[in-house]
Coordinates of C-alpha atoms in Angstrom, one line a residue:
X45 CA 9.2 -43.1 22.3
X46 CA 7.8 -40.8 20.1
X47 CA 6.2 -37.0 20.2
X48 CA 5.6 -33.9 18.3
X49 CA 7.6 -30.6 18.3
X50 CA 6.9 -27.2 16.9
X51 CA 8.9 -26.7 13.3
X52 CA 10.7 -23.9 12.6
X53 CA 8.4 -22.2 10.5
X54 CA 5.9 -22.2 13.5
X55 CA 3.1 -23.5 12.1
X56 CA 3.9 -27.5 11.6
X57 CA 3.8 -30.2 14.7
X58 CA 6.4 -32.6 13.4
X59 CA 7.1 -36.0 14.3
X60 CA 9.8 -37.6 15.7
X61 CA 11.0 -41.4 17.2
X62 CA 13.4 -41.8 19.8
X63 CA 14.3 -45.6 20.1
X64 CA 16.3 -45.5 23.3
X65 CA 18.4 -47.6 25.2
X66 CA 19.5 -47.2 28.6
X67 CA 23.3 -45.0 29.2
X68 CA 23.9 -44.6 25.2
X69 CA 27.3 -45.0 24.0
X70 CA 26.6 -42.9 21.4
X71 CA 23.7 -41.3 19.9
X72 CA 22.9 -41.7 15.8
X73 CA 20.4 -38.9 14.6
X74 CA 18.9 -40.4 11.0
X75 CA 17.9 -38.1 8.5
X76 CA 14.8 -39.7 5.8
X77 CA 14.9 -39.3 2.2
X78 CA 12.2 -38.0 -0.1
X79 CA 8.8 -39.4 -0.6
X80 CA 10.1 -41.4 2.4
X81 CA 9.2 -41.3 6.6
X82 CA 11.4 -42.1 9.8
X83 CA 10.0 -45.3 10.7
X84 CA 11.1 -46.8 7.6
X85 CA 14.5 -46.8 9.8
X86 CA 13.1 -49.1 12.3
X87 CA 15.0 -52.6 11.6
X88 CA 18.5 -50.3 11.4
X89 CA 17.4 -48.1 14.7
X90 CA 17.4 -51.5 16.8
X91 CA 20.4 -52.9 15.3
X92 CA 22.2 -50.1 16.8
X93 CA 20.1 -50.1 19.6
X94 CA 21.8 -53.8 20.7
X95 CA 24.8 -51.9 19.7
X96 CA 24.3 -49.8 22.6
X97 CA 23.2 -46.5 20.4
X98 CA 20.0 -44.5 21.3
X99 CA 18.5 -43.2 18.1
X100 CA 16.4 -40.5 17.1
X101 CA 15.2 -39.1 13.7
X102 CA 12.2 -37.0 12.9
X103 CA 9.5 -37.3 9.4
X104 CA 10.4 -33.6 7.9
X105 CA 7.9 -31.2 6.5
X106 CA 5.4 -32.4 3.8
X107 CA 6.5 -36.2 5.0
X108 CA 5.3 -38.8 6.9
X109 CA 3.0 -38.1 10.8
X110 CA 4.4 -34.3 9.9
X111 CA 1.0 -33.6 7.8
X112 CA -2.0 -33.0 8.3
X113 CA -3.7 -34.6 5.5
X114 CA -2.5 -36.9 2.4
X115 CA -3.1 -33.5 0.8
X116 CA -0.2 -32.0 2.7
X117 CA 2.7 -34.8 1.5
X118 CA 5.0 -33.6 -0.6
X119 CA 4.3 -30.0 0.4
X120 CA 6.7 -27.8 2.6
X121 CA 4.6 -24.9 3.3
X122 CA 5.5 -20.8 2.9
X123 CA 8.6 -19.0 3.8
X124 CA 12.6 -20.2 4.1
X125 CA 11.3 -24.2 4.0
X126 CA 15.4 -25.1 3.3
X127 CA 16.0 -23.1 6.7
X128 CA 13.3 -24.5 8.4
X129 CA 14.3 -27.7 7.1
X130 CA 17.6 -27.5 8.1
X131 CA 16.6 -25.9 11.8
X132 CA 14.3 -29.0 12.8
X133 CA 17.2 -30.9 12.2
X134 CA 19.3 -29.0 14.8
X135 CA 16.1 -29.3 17.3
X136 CA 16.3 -33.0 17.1
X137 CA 20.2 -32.5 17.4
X138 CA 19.2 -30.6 20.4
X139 CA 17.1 -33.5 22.5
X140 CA 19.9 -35.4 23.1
X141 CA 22.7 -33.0 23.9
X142 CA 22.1 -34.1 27.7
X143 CA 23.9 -37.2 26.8
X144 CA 27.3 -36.7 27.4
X145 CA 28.6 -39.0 24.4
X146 CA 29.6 -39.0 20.7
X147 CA 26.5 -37.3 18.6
X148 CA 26.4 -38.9 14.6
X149 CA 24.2 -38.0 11.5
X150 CA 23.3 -40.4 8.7
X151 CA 21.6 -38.5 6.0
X152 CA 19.9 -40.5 3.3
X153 CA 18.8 -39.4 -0.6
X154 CA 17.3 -36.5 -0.1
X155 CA 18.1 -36.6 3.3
X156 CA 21.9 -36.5 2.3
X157 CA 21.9 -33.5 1.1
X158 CA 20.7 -32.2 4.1
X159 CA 23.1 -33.3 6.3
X160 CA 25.6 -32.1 3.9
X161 CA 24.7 -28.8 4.5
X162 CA 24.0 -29.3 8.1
X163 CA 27.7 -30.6 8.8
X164 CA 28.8 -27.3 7.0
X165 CA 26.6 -25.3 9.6
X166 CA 27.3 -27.2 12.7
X167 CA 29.5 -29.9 14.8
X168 CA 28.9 -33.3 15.0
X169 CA 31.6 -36.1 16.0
X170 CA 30.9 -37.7 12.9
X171 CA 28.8 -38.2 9.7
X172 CA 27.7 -40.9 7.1
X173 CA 26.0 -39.7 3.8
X174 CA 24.1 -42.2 2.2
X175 CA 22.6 -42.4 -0.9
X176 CA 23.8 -38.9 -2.4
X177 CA 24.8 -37.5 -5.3
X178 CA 26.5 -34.9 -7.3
X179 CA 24.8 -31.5 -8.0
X180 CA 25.5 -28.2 -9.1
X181 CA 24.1 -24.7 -8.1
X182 CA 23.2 -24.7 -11.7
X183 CA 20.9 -28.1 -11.6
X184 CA 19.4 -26.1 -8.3
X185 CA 18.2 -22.9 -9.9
X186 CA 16.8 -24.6 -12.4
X187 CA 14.9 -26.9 -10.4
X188 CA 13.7 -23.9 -8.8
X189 CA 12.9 -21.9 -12.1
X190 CA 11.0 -24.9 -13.6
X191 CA 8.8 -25.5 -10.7
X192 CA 8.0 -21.7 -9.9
X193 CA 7.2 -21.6 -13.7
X194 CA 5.0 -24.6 -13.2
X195 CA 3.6 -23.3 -9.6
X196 CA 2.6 -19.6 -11.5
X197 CA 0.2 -21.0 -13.7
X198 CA -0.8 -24.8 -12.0
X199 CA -0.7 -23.6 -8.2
X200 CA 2.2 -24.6 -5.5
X201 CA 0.4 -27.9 -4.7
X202 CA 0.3 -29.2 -8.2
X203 CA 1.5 -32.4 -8.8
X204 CA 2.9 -31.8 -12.0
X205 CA 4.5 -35.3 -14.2
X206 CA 7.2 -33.3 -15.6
X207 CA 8.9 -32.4 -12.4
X208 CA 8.9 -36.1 -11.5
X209 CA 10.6 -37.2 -14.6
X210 CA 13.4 -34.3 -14.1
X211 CA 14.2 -35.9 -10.6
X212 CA 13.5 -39.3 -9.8
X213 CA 11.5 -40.8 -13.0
X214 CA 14.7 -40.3 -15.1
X215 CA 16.1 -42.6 -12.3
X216 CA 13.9 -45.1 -12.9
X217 CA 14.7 -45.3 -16.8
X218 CA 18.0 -46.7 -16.0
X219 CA 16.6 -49.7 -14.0
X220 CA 15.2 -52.4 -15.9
X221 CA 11.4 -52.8 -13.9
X222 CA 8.8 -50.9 -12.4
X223 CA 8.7 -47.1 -10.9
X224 CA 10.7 -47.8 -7.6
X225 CA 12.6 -50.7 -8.9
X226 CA 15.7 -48.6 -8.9
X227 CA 15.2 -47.9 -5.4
X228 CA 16.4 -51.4 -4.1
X229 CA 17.5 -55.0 -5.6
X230 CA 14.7 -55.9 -2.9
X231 CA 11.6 -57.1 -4.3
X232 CA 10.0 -57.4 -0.8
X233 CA 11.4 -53.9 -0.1
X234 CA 10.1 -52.4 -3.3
X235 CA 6.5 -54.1 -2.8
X236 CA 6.6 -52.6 0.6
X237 CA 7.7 -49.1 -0.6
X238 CA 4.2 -49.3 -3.0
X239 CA 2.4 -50.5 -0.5
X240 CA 2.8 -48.2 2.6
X241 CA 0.8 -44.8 2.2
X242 CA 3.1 -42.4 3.2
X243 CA 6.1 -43.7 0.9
X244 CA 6.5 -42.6 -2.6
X245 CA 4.1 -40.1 -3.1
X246 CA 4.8 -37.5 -5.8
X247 CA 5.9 -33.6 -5.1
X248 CA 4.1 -30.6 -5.5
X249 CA 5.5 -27.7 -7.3
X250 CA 6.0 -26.3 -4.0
X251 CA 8.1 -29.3 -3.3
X252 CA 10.5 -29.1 -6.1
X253 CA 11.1 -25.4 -5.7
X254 CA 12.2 -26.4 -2.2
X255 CA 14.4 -29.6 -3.2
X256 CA 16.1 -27.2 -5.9
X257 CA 16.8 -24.5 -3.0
X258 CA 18.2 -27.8 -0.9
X259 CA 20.5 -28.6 -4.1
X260 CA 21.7 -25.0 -4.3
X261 CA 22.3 -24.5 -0.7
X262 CA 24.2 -27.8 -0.6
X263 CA 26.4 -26.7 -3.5
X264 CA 26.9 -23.3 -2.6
X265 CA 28.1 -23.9 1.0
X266 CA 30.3 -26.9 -0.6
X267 CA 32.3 -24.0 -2.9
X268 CA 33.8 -22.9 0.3
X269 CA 35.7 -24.1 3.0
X270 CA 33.9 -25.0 6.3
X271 CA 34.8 -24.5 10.0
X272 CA 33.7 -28.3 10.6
X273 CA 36.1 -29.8 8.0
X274 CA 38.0 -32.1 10.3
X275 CA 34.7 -34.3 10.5
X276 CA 34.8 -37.5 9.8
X277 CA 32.8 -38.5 7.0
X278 CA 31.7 -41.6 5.2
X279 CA 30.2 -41.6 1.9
X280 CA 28.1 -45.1 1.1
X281 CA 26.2 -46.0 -1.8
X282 CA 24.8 -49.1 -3.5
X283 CA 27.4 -49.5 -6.7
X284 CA 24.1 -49.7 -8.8
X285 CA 22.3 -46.4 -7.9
X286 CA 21.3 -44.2 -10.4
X287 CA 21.3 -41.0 -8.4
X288 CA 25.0 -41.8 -7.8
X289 CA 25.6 -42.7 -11.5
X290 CA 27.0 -46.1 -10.2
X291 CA 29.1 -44.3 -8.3
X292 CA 30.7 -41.7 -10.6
X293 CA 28.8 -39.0 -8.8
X294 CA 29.5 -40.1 -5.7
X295 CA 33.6 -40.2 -6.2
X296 CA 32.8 -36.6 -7.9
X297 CA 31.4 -35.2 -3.8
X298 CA 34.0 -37.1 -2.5
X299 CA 36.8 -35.4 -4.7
X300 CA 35.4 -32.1 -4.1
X301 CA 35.4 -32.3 -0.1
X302 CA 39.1 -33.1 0.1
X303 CA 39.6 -30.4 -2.5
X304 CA 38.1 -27.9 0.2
X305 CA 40.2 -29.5 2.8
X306 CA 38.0 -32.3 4.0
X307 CA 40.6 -34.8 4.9
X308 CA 39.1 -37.5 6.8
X309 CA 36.8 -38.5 4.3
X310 CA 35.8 -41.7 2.5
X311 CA 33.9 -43.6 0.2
X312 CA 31.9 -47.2 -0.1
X313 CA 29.8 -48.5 -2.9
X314 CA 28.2 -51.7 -1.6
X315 CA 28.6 -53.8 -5.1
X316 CA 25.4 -54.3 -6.7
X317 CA 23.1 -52.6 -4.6
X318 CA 20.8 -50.2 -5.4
X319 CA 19.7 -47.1 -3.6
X320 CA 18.4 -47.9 -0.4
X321 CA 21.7 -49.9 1.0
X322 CA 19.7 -50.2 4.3
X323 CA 16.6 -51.7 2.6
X324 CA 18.1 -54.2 1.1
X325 CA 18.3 -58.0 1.3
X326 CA 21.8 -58.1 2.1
X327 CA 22.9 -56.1 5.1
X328 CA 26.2 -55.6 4.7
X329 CA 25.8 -51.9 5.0
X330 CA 24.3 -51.9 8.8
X331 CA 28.0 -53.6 10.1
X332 CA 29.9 -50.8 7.9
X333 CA 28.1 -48.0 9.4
X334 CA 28.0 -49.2 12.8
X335 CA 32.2 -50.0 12.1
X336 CA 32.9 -46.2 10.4
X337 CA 31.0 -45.1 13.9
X338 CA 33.2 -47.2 16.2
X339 CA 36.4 -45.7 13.9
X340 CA 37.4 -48.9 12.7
X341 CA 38.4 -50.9 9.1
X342 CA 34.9 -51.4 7.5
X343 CA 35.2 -54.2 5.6
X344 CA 34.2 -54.9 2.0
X345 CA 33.4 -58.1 -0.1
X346 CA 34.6 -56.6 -3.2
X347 CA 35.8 -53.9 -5.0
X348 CA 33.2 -51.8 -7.4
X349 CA 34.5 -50.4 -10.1
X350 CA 33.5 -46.8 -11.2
X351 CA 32.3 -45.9 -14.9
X352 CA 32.1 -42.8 -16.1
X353 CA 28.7 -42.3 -17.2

C-alpha cells in the first residue's frame, strides 16, 4: 500500500509504503539514506514480510515521490527541516501504533543518523543503525557554516561541487572505481544506483546546511544521557565502508553509547562489504537483522578487524 501524508512543515505531501502482511508479529519502520528513496527497500521489506513483519518507511523531504519536481531533490525547504525531519518520522511511527506488537527502526546512512536522534527522543522496542558513522558537533557547524556561506552568494538551491567532495566525494577517493563504487561491492547494485532517477542526485546548499544541523543534533543529544537508553541497539556496517572508516568510526559511536549508559548495545561489520550491506550480493545482513529483531545470536562468518585510520 502506499499514500501521501502532510509533513511537518505543512507545506510537503510525502510519500510513504506500507508493505503489509496480515496480524504482524512485529512492525519494522525503515528509515532511507541520502540521495536515496524508500522503495530501494523493496527486496528486504518482503523478506521480512515472509518473516511475518509489516513494514512501512516513508521518502523524506527533498527525496524520492516527496518532490515535486527533479528541481526539488536534494532540497528540504524553509524553517526547522531537522525537526520536521525528525517529526515525519514519528507520523509514520504513528500509523501502526494500532498494532499491538513490538515497533523497530532501521536507520540507514543518512538515515542513521536520524534514527539516532529519534531513539534519543522517543521509545521504540528496538533499533538497528546501519551504515553510520562518527561525527562531532564541530564537523556539524561547519557543514552548516560552509553551506550558508555558499547559499549567501550561490542561492539555497545551488548545487555546489565543493560541498559534495566535503561529504560523500571524499568517500569515493578511498574506493578504487567510479562515483558510487564505494557505495556497494555490487556492480549490478551500483549500475542500478546510476541508473534510477531519483538515486544519487547531488544536494543543494540548502541540503547541506540541513545534513550539518542533522550531524549536530545527533551529536549534541548523544553528549547526554537519554531516557530511552535501555534500547536495544545494533550497529551494522559493511567492514569496507568509508563513512565508517572500515569500521573505526563505527566502534568510536559504539564506545560512546555505553559511555552514556547505553548497555544493550552492539556492533557488526559484515567483512568486506561496502556501504549498502542490504544492496549487496551477499545477504548475510538480511538474516542478522531479522535475528537481532527476534533477540537471538546473529551469526557471523568472520571476524573484521578494525584499523585505525
Amino acid at each position: 500500500m502506499e499514500g501521501y501524508f502532510k509533513s511537518a512543515n505543512g507545506k510537503n505531501n510525502i510519500h510513504y509504503i506500507v508493505w503489509e502482511v496480515e496480524n504482524p508479529l512485529a512492525v519494522v519502520q525503515i528509515v532511507h539514506g541520502m540521495s536515496e528513496h524508500i522503495a530501494r527497500y523493496d527486496d528486504f521489506a518482503k523478506f521480512l514480510n515472509k518473516k511475518g513483519y509489516l513494514v512501512i518507511g516513508h521518502d523524506h523531504l527533498g527525496h524520492g515521490l516527496s518532490v515535486e519536481s527533479k528541481e526539488d531533490l536534494g532540497y528540504f525547504g524553509e524553517g526547522d527541516t531537522v525537526q520536521y525531519l525528525i517529526q515525519d518520522i514519528k507520523k509514520v511511527n504513528e500509523m501502526t501504533q494500532n498494532y499491538k506488537v513490538p515497533h523497530y527502526i532501521l536507520g540507514h546512512s543518512m538515515g542513521s543518523f536520524l534514527a539516532r536522534i529519534y531513539i534519543h527522543k522517543y521509545k521504540v522496542d528496538r533499533a538497528i543503525i546501519m551504515g553510520t558513522g562518527h561525527f562531532t558537533k564541530f564537523q556539524g557547524k561547519s557543514l552548516i557554516r560552509l553551506a550558508k556561506l555558499i547559499a549567501r552568494f550561490k542561492g539555497q538551491r545551488y548545487r555546489a561541487k565543493i560541498l559534495g567532495y566535503v561529504t560523500t566525494g571524499r568517500l569515493a577517493k578511498k574506493i578504487v572505481g567510479g562515483k558510487f563504487d564505494w557505495i556497494s561491492k555490487s556492480a549490478r547494485n551500483v549500475k542500478d544506483f546510476i541508473a534510477d532517477p531519483l538515486s544519487g542526485f547531488d544536494f543543494t546548499a540548502n541540503g547541506y546546511i540541513t545534513l550539518g544541523g542533522i550531524l549536530f543534533k545527533m551529536a549534541s543529544l548523544e553528549s547526554k544521557r537519554s531516557k530511552f537508553k535501555d534500547t536495544p541497539c545494533l550497529f551494522i556496517s559493511g567492514g569496507d565502508d568509508p563513512l565508517g572508516l572500515g569500521g573505526y568510526g563505527v566502534k568510536k559511536v559504539l564506545e560512546d553509547y555505553r559511555k552514556r549508559s547505553w548497555k544493550d548495545t552492539d556492533m557488526v561489520l559484515v567483512k568486506d562489504l561496502r556501504h549498502e550491506v542490504l544492496n549487496e550480493d551477499d545477504k548475510r545482513s538480511y538474516d542478522i537483522c531479522y535475528e537481532f529483531f527476534e533477540k537471538k545470536p546473529y551469526k557471523i562468518l568472520e571476524a573484521q578487524e578494525i584499523e585505525e585510520p
